Short mmCIF file of C-alpha atoms and ligand atoms in Angstrom, two decimals:
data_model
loop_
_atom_site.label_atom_id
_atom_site.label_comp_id
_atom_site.label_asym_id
_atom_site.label_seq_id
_atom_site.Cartn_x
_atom_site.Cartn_y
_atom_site.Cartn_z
CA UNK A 1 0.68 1.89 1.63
CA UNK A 2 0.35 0.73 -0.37
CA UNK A 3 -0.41 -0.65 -3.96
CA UNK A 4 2.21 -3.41 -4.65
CA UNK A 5 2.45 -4.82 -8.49
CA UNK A 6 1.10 -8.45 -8.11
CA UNK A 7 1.31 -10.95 -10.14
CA UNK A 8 -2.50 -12.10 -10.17
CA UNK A 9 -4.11 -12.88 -13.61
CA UNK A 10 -7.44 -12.84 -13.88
CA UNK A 11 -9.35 -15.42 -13.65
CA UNK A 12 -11.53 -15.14 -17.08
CA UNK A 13 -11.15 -14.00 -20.31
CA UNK A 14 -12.22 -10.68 -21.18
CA UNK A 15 -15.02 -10.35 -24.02
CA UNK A 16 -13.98 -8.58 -27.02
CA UNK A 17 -15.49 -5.31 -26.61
CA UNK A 18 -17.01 -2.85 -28.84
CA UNK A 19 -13.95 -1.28 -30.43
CA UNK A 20 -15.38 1.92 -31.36
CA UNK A 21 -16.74 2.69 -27.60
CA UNK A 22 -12.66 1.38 -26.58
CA UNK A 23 -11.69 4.42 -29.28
CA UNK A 24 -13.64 6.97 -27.19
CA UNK A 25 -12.44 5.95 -23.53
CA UNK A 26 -8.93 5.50 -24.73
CA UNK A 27 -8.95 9.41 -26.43
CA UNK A 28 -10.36 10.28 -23.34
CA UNK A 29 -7.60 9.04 -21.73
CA UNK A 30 -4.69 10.46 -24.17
CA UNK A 31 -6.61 13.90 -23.13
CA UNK A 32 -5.99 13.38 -19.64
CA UNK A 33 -10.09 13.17 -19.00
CA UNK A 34 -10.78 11.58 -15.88
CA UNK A 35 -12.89 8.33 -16.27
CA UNK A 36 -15.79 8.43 -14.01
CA UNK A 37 -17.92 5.83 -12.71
CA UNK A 38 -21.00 6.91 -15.34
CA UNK A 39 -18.51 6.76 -18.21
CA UNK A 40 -18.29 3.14 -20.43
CA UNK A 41 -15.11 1.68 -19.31
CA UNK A 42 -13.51 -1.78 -20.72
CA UNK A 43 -14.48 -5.24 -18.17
CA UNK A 44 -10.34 -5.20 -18.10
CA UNK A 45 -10.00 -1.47 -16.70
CA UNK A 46 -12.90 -2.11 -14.41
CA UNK A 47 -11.50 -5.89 -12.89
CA UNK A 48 -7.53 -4.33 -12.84
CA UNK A 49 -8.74 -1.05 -10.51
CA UNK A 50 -10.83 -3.22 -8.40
CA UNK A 51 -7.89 -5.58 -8.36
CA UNK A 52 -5.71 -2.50 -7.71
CA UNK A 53 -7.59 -0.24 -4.78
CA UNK A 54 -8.74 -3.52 -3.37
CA UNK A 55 -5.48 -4.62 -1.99
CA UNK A 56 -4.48 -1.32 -1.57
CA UNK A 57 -7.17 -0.68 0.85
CA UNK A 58 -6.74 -4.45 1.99
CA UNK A 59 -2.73 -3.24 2.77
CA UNK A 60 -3.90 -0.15 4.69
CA UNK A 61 -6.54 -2.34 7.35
CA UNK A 62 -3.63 -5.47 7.39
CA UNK A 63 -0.85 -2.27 7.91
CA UNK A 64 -2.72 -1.43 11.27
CA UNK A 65 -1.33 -4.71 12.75
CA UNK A 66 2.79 -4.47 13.03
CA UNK A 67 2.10 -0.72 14.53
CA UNK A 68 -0.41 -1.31 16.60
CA UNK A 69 1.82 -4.04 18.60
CA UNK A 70 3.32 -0.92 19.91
CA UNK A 71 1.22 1.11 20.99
CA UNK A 72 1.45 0.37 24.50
CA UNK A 73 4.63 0.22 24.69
CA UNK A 74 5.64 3.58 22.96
CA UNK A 75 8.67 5.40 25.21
CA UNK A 76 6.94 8.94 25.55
CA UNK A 77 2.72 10.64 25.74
CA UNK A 78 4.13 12.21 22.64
CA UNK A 79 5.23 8.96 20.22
CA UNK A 80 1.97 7.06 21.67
CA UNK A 81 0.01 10.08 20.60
CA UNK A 82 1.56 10.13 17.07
CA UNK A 83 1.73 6.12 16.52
CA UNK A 84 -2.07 6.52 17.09
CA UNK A 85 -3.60 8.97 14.71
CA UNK A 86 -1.06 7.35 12.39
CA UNK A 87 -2.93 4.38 12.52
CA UNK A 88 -5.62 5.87 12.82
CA UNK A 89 -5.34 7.26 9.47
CA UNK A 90 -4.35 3.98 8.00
CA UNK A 91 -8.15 2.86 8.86
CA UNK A 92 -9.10 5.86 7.23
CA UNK A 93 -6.84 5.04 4.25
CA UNK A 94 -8.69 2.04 3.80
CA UNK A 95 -12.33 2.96 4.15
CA UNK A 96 -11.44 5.67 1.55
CA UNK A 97 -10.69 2.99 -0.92
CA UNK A 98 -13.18 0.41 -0.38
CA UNK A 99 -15.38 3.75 -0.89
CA UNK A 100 -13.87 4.24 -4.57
CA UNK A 101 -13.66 0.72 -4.90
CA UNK A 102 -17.13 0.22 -4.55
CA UNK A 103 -17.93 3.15 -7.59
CA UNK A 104 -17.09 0.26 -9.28
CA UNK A 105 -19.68 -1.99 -8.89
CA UNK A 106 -18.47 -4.36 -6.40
CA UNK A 107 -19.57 -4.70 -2.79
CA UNK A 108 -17.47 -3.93 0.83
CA UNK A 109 -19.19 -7.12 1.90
CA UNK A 110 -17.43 -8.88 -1.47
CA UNK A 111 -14.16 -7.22 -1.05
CA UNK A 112 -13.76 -7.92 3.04
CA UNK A 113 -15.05 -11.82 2.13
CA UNK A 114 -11.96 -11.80 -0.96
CA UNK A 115 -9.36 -10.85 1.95
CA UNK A 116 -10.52 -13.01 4.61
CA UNK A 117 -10.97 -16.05 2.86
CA UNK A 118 -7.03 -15.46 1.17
CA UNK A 119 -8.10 -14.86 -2.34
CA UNK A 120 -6.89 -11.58 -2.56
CA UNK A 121 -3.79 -9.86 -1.89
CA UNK A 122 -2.38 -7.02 0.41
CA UNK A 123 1.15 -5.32 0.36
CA UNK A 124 3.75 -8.56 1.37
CA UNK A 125 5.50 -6.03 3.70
CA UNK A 126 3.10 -6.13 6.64
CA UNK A 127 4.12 -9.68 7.19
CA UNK A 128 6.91 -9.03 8.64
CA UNK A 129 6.92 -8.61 12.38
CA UNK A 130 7.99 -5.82 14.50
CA UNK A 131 10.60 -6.43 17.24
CA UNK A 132 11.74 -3.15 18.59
CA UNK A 133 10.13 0.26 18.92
CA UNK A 134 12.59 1.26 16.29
CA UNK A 135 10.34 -0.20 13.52
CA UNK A 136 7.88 1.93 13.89
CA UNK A 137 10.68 4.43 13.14
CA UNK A 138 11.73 2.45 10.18
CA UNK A 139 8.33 1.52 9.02
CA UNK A 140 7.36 5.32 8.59
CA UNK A 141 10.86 6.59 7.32
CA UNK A 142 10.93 3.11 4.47
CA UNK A 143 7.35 1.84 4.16
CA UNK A 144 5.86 4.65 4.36
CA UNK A 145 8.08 6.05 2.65
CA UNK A 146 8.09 3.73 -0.42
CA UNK A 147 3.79 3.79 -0.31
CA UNK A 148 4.35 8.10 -1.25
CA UNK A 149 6.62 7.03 -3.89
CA UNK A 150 4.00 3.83 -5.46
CA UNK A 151 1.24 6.81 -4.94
CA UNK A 152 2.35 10.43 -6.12
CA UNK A 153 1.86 9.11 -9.66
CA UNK A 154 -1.36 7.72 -8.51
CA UNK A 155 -2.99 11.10 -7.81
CA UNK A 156 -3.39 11.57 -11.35
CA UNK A 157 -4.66 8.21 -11.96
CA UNK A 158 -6.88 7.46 -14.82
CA UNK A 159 -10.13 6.49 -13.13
CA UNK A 160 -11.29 9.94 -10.87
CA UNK A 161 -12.31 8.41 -7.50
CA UNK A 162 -9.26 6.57 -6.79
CA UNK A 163 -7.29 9.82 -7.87
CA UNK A 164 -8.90 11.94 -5.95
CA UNK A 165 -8.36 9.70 -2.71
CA UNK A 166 -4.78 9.50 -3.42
CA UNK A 167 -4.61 13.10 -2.61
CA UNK A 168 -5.74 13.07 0.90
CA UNK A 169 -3.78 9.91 1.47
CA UNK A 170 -0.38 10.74 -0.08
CA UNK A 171 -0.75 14.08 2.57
CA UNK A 172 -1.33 11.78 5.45
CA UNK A 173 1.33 9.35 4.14
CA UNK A 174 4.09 12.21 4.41
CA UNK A 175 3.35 13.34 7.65
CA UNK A 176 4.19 9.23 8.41
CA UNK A 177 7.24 9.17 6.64
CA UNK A 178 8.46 12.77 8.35
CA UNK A 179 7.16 11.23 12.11
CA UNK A 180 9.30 7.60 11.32
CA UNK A 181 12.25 9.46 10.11
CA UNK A 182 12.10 11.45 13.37
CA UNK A 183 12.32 8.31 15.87
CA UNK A 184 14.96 7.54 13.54
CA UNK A 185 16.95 10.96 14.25
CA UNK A 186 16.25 10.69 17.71
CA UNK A 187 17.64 6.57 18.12
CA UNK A 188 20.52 7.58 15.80
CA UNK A 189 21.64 10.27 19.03
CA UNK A 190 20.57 8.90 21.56
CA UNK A 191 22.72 6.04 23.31
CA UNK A 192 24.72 3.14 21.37
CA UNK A 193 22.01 0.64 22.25
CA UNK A 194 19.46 2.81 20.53
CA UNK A 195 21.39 3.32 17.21
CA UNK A 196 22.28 -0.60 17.12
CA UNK A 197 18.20 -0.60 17.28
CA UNK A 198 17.98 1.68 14.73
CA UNK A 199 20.76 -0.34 12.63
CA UNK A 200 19.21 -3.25 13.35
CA UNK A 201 15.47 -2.18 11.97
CA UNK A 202 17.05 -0.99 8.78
CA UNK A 203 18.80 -3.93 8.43
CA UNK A 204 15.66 -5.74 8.59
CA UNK A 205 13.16 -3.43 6.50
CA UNK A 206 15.36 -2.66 3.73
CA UNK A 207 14.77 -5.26 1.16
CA UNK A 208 11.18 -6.02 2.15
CA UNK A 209 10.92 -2.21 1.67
CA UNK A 210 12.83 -2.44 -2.08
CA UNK A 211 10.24 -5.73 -2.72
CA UNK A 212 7.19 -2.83 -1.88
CA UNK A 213 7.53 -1.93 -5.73
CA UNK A 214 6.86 -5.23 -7.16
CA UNK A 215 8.59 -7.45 -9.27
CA UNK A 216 11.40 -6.24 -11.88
CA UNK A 217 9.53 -5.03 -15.08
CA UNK A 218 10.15 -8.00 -17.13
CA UNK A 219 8.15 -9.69 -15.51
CA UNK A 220 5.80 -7.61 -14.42
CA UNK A 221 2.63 -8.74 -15.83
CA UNK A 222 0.26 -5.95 -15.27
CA UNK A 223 2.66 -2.85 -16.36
CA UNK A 224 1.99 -2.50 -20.53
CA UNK A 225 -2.18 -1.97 -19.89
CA UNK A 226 -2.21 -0.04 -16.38
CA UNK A 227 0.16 2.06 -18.28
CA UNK A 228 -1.50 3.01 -21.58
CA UNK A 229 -4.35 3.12 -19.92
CA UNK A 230 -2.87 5.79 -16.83
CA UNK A 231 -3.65 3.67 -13.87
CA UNK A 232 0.14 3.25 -13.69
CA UNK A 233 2.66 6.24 -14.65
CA UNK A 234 5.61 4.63 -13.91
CA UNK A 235 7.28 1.17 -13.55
CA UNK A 236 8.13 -0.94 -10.95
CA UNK A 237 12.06 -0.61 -11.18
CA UNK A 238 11.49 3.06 -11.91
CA UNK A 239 9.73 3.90 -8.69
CA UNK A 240 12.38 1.22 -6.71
CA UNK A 241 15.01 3.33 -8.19
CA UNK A 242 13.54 7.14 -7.01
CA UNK A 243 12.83 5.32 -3.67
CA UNK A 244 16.64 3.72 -3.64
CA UNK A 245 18.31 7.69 -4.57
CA UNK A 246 16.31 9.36 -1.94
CA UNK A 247 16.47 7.04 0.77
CA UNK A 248 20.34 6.02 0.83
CA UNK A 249 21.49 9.65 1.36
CA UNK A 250 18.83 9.92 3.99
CA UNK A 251 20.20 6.80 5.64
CA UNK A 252 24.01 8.43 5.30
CA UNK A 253 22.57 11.41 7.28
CA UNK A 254 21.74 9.31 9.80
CA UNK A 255 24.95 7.54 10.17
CA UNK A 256 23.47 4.32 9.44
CA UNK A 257 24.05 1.65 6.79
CA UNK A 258 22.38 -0.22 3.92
CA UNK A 259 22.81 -3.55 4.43
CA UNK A 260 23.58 -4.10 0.54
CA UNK A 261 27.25 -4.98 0.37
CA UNK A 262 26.61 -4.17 -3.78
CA UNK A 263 24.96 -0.46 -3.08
CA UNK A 264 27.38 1.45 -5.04
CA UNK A 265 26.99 5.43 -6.82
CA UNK A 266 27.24 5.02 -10.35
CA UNK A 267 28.77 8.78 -11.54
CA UNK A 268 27.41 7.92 -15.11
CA UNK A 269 23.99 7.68 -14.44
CA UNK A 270 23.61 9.43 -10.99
CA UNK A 271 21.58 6.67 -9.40
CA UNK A 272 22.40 4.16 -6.78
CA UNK A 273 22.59 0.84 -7.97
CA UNK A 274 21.73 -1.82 -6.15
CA UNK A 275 21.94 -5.87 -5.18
CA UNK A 276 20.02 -8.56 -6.22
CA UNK A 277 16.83 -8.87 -4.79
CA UNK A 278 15.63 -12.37 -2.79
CA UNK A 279 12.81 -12.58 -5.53
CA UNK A 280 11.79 -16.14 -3.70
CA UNK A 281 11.21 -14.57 -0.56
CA UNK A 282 8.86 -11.69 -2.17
CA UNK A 283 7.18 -15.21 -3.40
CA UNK A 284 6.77 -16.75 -0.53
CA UNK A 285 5.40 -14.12 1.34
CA UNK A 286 2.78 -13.00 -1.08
CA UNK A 287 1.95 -17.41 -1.07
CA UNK A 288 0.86 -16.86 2.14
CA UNK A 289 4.44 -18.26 4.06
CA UNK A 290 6.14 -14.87 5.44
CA UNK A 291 6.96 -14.66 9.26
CA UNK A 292 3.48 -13.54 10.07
CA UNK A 293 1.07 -13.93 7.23
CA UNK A 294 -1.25 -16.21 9.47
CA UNK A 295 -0.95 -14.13 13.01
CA UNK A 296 -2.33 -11.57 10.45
CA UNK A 297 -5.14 -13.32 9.24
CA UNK A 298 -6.29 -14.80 12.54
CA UNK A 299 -6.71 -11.06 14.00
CA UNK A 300 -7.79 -9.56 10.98
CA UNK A 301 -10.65 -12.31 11.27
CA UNK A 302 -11.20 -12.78 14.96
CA UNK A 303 -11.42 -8.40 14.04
CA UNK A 304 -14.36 -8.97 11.79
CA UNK A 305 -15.75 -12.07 13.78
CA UNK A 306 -15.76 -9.68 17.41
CA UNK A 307 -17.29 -6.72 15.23
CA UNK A 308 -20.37 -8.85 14.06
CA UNK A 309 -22.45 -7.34 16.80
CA UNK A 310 -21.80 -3.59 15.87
CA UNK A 311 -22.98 -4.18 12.08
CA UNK A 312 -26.13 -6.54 13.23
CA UNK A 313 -27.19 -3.29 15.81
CA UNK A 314 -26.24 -0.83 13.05
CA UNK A 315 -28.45 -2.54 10.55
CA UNK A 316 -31.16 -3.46 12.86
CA UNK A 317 -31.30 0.35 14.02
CA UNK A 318 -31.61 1.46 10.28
CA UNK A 319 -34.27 -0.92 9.92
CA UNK A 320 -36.39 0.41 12.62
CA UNK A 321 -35.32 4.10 11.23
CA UNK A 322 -36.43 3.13 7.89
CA UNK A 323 -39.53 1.72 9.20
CA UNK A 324 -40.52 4.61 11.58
CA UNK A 325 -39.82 7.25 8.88
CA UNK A 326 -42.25 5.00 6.23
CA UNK A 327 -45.24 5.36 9.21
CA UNK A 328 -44.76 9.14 9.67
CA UNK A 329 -45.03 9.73 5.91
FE1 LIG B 1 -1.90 4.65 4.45
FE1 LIG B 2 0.95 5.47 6.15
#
């Protein structure tokens, strides 16, 4: 995953900018011109992508966490082997995006100091915990499944470096969503306990899955920009809605249920409609008081605290690099 709407203003007023330089990146835009890092850009586009591929890349390092609790404890060679290089990828996920992050003008070193320290965000869904092996089945088939959704449209993104690295990562997110759907084909035929499992992990991931999309678009406050300016090609309850139609017919294959006594088919519009959402949960999560938002932290720092070594040897080995290649010359 996993770029979730957020509703984080910015801190400072933008400067009016020159309008006739805002003509010329906005045409560019209307043509469907990527914007590069060399090309003038408004302070607002620049702060809302950093914003944007900042906690998306923060959501893919955090997302390592409720997976990797079961690693060990996978049931077969096969499932440990394919619960690793998916997590594997999610690291890759995220260096890939502090990469086009950085194009604009901020520093890793910034962005990693933003997430430790709480100021910035990362997708609310990862602080939820995982019980049974059967979330890692419904973590690929929903979350997983709702990040492709959130970033299809995102491969044609405005600004060309994050675009381009949703391409690689939307592949890598299917292959995800296919290997969680699979544990959830095999618990849904194997024995009683293992669909009750499987029942039970739905039951559990399905509205924190639905809150992956962000709030309703009313009060979204993001949307109207990101949109004329094609970081964002779709809205919130647009996405939630082509996530809602695929998934519940997926879920009837699988003999399971949705635990939304309101999920109904409406014949009219052909779409699934849906409950209310807990929108004070979403906010409490994201304000830092979800099941797990501190376990989270405290490895994700004790991670960066117990990897100070590696980057002290890796710079002090450029140094002497640097300094042996200056002699020779
Ligand atoms: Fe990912
Ligand atoms: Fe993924």
């Amino acid at each position: 995953m996993y770029a979730q709407a957020l509703n984080a203003r910015d801190p400072a007023p933008v400067q009016a900018e020159d309008l006739e330089r805002l003509a010329a990146f906005q045409a560019r835009i209307d043509a469907e011109e990527k914007i590069e890092p060399n090309v003038w850009m408004p302070e607002q586009y620049r702060r809302t992508l950093i914003r944007q591929i900042s906690q998306h890349a923060h959501s893919e390092i955090i997302g390592m966490q409720p997976e990797g609790n079961w690693v060990t404890r996978a049931p077969t060679l096969k499932r440990k082997a394919q619960l690793l290089a998916k997590i594997q990828d999610e690291a890759g996920h995220g260096l890939y995006l502090y990469s086009a992050a950085e194009t604009l003008g901020v520093s890793r070193e910034e962005l990693y100091d933003q997430l430790l320290s709480g100021q910035a965000k990362y997708s609310s869904i990862f602080n939820y915990p995982t019980l049974t092996y059967a979330d890692m089945g419904a973590i690929g088939w929903l979350v997983d499944g709702a990040a492709i959704m959130n970033q299809i449209p995102l491969c044609r993104c405005s600004y060309g470096p994050y675009a381009r690295a949703m391409i690689l990562i939307c592949k890598e997110e299917s292959f995800h969503q296919r290997q969680g759907y699979d544990i959830m084909i095999a618990m849904c035929h194997g024995t009683p306990a293992q669909r009750a499992m499987a029942q039970d992990a739905l039951n559990r991931f399905w509205w924190p899955s639905l809150m992956m999309f962000g709030p309703h678009d009313t009060n979204s406050v993001h949307s109207e920009l990101s949109m004329k300016w094609k970081i964002k090609r779709f809205t919130n309850d647009g996405l939630r809605q082509k996530f809602i139609d695929a998934t519940v017919p997926q879920a009837q294959y699988l003999g399971l249920s949705i635990p939304d006594p309101n999920l109904r088919f409406n014949d009219g519009t052909s779409h699934w409609e849906h409950g209310p959402i807990d929108w004070d949960e979403f906010a409490r999560v994201l304000a830092g008081d979800g099941p797990c938002n501190r376990q989270r932290m405290k490895h994700r720092r004790q991670a960066e605290a117990d990897g100070a070594w590696v980057r002290e040897a890796a710079a002090a080995y450029a140094t002497k690099q640097r300094a042996a290649a200056e002699r020779a010359a």
